Coordinates of C-alpha atoms (C1' of nucleotides) in Angstrom, one line a residue:
Chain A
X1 CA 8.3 -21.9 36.7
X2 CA 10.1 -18.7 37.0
X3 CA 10.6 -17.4 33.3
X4 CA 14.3 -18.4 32.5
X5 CA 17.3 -15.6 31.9
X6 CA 19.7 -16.2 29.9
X7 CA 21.9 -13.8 31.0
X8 CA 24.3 -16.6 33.2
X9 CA 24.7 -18.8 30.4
X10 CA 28.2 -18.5 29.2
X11 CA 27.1 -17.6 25.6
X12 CA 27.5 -14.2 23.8
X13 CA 24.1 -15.2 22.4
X14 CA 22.4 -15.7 25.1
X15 CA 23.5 -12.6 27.3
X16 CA 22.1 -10.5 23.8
X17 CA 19.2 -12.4 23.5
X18 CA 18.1 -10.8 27.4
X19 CA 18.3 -8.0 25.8
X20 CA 16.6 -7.9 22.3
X21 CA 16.0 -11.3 22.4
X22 CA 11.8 -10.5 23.8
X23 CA 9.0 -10.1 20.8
X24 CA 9.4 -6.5 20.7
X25 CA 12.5 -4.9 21.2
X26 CA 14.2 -5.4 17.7
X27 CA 10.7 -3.9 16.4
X28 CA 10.6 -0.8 18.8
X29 CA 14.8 -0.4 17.8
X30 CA 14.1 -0.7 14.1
X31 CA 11.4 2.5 15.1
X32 CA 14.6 4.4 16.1
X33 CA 16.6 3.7 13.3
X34 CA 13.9 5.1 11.1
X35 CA 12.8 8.1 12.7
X36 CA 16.3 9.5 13.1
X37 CA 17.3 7.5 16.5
X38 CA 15.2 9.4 18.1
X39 CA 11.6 8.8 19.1
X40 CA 9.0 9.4 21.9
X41 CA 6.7 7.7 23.6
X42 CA 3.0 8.2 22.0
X43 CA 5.2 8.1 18.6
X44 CA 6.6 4.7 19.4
X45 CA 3.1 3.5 20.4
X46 CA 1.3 4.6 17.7
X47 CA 3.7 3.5 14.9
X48 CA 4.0 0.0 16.7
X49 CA 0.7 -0.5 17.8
X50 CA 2.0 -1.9 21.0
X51 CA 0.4 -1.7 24.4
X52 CA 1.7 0.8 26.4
X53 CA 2.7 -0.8 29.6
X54 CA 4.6 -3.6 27.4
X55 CA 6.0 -0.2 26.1
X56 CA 7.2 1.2 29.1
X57 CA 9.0 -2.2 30.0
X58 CA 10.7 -2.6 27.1
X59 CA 12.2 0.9 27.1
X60 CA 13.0 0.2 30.9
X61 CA 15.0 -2.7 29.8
X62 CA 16.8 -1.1 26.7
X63 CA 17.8 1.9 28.7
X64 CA 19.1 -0.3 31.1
X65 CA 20.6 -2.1 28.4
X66 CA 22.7 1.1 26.9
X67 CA 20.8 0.7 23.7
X68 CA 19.0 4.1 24.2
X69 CA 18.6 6.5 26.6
X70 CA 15.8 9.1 27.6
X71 CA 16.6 13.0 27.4
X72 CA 14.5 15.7 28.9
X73 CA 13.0 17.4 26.0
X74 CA 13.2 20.6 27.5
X75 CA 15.1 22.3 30.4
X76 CA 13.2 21.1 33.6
X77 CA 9.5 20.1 31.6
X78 CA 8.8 16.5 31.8
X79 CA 8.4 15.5 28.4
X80 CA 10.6 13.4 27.0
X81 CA 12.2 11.5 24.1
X82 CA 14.5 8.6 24.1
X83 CA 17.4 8.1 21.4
X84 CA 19.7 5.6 20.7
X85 CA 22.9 4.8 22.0
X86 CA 26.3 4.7 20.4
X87 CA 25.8 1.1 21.4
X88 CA 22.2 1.1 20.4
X89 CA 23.5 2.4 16.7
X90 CA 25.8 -0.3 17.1
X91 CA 22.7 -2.8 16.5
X92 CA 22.4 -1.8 12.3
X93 CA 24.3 -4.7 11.6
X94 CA 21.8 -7.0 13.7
X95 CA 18.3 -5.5 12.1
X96 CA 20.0 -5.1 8.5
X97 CA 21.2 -8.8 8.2
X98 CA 17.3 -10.4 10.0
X99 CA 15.6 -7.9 7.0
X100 CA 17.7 -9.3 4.0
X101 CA 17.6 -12.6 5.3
X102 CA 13.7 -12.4 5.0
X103 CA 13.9 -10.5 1.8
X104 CA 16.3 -13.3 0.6
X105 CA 14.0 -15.7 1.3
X106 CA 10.3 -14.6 1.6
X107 CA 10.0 -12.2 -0.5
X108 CA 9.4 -11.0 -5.0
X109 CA 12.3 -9.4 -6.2
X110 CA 12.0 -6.1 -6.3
X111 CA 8.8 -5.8 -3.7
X112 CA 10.8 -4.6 -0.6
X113 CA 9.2 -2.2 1.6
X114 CA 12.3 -0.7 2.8
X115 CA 14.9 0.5 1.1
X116 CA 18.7 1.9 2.8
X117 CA 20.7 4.3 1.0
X118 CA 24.4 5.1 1.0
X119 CA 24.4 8.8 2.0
X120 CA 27.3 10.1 -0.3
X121 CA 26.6 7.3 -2.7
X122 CA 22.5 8.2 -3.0
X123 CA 23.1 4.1 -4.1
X124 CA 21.7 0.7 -2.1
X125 CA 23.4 -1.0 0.5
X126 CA 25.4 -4.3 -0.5
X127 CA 24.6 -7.5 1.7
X128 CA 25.4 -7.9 5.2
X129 CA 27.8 -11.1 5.4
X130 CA 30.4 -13.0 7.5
X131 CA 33.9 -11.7 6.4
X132 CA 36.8 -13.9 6.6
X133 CA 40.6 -11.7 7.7
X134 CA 40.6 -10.6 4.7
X135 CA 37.2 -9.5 3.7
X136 CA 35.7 -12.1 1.7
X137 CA 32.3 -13.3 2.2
X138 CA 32.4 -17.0 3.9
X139 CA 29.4 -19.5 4.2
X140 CA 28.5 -21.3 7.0
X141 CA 30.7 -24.4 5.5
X142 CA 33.4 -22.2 5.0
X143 CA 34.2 -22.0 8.7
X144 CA 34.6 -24.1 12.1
X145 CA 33.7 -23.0 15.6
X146 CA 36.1 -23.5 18.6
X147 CA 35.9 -22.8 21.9
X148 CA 38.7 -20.2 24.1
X149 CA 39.1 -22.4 27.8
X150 CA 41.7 -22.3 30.6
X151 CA 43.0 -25.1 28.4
X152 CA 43.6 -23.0 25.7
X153 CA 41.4 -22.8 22.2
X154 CA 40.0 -26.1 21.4
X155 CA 37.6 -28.0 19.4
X156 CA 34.2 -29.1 21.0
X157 CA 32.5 -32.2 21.0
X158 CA 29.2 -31.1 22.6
X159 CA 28.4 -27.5 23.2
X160 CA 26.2 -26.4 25.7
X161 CA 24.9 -23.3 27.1
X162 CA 27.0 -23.2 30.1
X163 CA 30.6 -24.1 28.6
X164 CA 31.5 -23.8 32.4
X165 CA 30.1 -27.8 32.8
X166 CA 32.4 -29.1 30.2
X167 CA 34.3 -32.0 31.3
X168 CA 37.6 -32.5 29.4
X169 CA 36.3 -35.4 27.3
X170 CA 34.6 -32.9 26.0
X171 CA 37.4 -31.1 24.5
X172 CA 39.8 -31.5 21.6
X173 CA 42.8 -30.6 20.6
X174 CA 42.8 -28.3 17.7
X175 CA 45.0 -29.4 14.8
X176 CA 47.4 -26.7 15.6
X177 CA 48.2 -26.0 11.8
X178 CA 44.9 -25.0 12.1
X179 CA 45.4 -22.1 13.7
X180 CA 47.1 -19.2 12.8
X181 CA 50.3 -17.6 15.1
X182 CA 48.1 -14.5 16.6
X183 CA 45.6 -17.0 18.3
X184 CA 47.6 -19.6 21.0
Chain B
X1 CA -5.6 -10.2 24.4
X2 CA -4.1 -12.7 21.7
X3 CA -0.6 -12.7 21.7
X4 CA 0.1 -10.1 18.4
X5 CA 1.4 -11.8 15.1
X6 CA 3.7 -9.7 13.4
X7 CA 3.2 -11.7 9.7
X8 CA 0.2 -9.4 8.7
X9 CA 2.8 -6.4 9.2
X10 CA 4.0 -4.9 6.2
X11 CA 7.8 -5.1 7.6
X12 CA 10.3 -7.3 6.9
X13 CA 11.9 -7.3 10.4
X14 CA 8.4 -7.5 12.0
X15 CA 7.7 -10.8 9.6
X16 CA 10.9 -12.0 10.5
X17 CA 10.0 -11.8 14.0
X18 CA 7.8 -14.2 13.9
X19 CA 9.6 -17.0 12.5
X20 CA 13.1 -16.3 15.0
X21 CA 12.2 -13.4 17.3
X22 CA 10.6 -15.7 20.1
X23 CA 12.7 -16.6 23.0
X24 CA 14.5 -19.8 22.5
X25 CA 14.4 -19.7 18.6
X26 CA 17.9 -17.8 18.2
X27 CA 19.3 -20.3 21.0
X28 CA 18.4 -23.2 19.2
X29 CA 19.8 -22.2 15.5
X30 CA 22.9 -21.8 17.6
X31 CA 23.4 -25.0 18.5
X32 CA 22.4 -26.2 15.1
X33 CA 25.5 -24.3 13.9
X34 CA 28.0 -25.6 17.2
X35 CA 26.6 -28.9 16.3
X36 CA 27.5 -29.0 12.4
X37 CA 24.1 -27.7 11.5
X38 CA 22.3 -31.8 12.4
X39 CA 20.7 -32.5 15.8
X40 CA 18.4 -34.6 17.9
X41 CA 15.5 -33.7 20.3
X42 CA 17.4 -34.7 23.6
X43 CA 20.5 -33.2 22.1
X44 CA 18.6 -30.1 22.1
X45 CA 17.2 -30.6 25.0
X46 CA 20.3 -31.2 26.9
X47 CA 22.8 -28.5 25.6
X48 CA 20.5 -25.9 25.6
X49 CA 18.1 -26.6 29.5
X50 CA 14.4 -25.9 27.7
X51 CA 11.2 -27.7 28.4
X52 CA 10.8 -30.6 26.2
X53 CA 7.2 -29.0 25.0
X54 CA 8.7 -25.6 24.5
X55 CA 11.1 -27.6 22.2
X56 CA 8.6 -29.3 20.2
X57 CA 6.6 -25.8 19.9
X58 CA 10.0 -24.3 18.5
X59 CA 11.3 -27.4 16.5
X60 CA 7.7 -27.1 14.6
X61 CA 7.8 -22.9 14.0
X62 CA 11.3 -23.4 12.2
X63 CA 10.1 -26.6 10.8
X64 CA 7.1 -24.8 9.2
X65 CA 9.1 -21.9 8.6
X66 CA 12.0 -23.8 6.6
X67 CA 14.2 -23.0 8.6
X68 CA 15.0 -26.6 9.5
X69 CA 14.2 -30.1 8.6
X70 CA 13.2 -33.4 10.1
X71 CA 14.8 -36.4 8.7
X72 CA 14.8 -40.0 9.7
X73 CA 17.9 -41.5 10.6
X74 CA 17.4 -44.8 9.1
X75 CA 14.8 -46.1 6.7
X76 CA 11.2 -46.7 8.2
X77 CA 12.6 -45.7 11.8
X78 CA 10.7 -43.3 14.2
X79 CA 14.1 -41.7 15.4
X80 CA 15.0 -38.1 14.0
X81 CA 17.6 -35.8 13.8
X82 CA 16.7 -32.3 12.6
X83 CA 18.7 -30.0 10.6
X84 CA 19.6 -26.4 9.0
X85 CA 18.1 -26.2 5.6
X86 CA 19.8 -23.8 3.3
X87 CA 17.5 -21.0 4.8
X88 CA 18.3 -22.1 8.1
X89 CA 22.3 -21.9 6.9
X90 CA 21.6 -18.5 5.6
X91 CA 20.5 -17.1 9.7
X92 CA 25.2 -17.2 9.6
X93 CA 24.9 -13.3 9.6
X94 CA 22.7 -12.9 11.8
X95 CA 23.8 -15.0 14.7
X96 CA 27.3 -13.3 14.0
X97 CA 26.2 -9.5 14.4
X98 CA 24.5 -10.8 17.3
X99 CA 27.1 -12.4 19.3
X100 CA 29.8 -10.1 18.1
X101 CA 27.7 -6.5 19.0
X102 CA 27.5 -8.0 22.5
X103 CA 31.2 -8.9 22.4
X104 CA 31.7 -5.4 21.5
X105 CA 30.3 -3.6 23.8
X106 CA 29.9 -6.4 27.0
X107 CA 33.0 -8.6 27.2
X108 CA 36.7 -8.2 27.8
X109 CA 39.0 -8.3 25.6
X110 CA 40.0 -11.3 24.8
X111 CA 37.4 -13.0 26.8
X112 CA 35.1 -14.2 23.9
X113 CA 33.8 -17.7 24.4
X114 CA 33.2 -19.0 20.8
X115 CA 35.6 -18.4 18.5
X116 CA 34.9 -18.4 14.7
X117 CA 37.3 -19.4 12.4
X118 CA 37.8 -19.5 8.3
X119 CA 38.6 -23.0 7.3
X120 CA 41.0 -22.6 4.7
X121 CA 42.8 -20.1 6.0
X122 CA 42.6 -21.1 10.4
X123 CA 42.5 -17.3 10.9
X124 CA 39.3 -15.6 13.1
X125 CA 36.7 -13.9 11.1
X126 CA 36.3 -10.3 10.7
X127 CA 33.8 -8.2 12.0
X128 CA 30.0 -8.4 10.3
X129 CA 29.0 -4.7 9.0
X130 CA 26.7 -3.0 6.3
X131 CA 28.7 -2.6 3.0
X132 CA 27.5 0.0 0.9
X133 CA 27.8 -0.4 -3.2
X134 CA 31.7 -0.5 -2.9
X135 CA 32.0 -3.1 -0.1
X136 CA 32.8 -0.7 2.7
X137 CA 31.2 -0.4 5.8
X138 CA 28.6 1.7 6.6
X139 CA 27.6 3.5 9.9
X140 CA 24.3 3.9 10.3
X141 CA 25.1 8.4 10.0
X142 CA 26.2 7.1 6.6
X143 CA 22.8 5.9 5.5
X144 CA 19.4 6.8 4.6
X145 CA 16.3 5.1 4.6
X146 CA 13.6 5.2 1.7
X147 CA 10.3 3.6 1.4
X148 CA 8.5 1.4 -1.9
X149 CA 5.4 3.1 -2.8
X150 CA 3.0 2.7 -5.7
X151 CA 4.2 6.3 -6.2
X152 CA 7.8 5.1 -6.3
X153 CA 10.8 5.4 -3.8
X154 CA 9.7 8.1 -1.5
X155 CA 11.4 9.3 1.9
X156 CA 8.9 9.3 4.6
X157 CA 7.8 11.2 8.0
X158 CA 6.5 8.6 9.8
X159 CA 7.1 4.9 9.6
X160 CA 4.1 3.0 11.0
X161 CA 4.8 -1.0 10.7
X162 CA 1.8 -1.5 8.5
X163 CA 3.2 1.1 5.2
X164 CA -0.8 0.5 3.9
X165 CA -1.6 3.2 6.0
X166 CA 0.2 5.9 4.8
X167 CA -1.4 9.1 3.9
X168 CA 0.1 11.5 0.9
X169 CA 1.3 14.0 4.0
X170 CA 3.4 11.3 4.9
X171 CA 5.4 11.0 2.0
X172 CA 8.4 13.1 1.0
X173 CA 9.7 13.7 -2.7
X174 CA 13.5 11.8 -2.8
X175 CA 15.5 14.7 -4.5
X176 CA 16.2 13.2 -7.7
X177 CA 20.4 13.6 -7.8
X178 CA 20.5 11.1 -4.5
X179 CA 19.2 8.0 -6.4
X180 CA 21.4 6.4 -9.1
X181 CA 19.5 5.4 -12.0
X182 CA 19.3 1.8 -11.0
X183 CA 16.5 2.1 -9.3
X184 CA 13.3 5.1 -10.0
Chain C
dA1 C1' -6.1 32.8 34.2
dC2 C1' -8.6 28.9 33.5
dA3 C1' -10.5 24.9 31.0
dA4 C1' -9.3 21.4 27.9
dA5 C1' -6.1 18.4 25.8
dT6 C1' -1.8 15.9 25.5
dT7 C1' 1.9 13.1 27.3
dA8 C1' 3.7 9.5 29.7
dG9 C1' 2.8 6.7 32.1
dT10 C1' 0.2 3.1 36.1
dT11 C1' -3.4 -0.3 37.5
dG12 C1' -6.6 -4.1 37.0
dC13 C1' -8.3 -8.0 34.7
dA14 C1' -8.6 -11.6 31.1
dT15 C1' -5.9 -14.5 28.1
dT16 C1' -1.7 -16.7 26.5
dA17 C1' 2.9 -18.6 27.0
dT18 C1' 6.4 -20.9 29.7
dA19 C1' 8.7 -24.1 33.1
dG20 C1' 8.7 -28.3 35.1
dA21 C1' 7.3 -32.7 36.1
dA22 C1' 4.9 -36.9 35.2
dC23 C1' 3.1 -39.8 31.8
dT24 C1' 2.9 -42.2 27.0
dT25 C1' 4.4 -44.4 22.9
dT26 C1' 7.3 -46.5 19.9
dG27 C1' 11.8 -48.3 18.5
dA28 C1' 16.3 -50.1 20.1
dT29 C1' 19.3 -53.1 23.2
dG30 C1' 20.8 -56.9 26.0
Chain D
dC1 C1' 11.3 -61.0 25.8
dA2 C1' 12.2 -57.5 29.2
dT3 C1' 14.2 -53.2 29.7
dC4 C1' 15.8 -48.9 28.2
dA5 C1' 16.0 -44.7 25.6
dA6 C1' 14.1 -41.2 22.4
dA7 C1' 10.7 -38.2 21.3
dG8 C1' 7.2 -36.5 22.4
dT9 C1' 2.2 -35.3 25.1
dT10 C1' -0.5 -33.8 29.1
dC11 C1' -1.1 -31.5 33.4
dT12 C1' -0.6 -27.7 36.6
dA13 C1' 1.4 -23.4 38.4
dT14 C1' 3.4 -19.1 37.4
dA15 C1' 4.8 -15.3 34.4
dA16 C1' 4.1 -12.4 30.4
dT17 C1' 1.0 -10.0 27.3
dG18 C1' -3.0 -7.3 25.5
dC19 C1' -6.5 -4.2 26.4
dA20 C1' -9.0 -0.8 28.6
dA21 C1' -9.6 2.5 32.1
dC22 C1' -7.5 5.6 35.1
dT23 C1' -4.0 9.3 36.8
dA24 C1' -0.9 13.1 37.2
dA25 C1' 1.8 16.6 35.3
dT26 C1' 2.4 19.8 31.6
dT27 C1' 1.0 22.2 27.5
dT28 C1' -2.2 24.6 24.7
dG29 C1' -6.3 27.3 23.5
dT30 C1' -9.3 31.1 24.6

DNA sequence: ACAAATTAGTTGCATTATAGAACTTTGATG
DNA sequence: CATCAAAGTTCTATAATGCAACTAATTTGT
């Protein structure tokens, strides 16, 4: 009954997930990414509309995350902002590729409320995608999955949450022309 | 005291919310894409430990949302598989940026469970980043972020989720010689 | 200096979501 | 034809959420 972590499953996913994977932390992020990186409390509240002990939890959980961090706003006063991270920065990728994906999908050409510009360029951003070694934009059928074990790298028949229960029948060899020299 | 819906927000993070921001939804298009993109209810079930109504809640969001699809798996037979539509597919970049910004910053070197690899080619895939115009990545100190208006493309002082709202105060003349002619 | 307002929360209560188990229904298997 | 499995549904307890009211410290206004 206990509300379930994902944080000891054995998947990249689900560790991030414990951490902006609850309703509003990619929302309150993409508040920071706007307004500079940095933001304070009432601003986040009234820009979000979000309750504001909800609030306070979330931020607890992000600065314990590393995705922001809270700063004094003045020598020894106790008012405060919080700002992202290096690592929290780190996240434009994530909120960038869920936004097109929508806009890909959901929305009229052209009717996009947001719009992210290249600096230097003054021109749009290109489409966040999954680069093959050398750059070029693969498809989900361009690519397999494996799996690194003590065994080695290998195929996978089933693929649960915890890859610590897999039982060798599980695994298969990887065709090892497959695989390039740099990975065993 | 409803649980908020983020659909009526004019955001296209805080839409996209709703359709893969709740708890297991990410989890799930992940073992869609282990899996070959086709499963089955207790495969799900299985692999990933959720409540078998917490899976048919989920199943029937990305089922509504298009994200996946139920199909029979012979003719007149009440046994299913469900799988990625195109839409569904398209999530690749997102579940990528996630897994690999928590690789980043969370996991040793070399200590990555999945492994992604280009077909063709057997070698791992490169990292997922915002291109700009010209294909190179951006950091988010190289961007900018600008805002659709019936007035045009406009910076902006604050960013509320619902844009409606937005007073004349809040909006700030682009200087002309940062936006290529592509776009007003 | 003092009163009023703002900021950044905390507390309490009602509602909703989730986890887990038991139960149901239909199609498949021996 | 009896049994099993697959895909749910229903039930109950616990946890999370939303909202409003309250609080304490710090600014701000006069």
């Amino acid at each position: 009954m206990v509300k379930k972590s994902f944080s000891d499953m054995a998947c990249s996913l689900a560790q991030a997930m414990d951490v902006i994977g609850e309703w509003w932390s990619m929302l309150i992020v993409r508040d920071f990414f706007v307004g500079g990186g940095r933001r304070r409390f009432e601003q986040l509240r009234d820009s979000l509309g979000i309750s504001r002990n909800i609030l306070t939890e979330r931020l607890r959980t992000l600065t314990d995350a590393g995705v922001i961090e809270k700063v004094p706003l003045q020598e020894g006063g106790r008012r405060y902002a919080y700002q992202l991270t290096e690592k929290g920065r780190d996240l434009l990728p994530v909120m960038i590729s869920i936004m097109q994906w929508w806009e890909r999908w959901e929305q009229e050409p052209g009717e996009g409320y947001m719009n992210v510009r290249d600096r230097k360029r003054g021109e749009e951003i290109g489409q966040v995608a999954v680069p093959n070694s050398q750059g070029e934009p693969m498809q989900y059928g361009d690519l397999f999955m494996t799996l690194r074990t003590p065994r080695g790298e290998m195929k996978i028949r089933e693929w649960p949450l915890d890859f610590r229960s897999l039982s060798d029948d599980d695994l298969l060899d990887l065709p090892t022309d497959s695989l390039n020299a740099e990975a065993s």
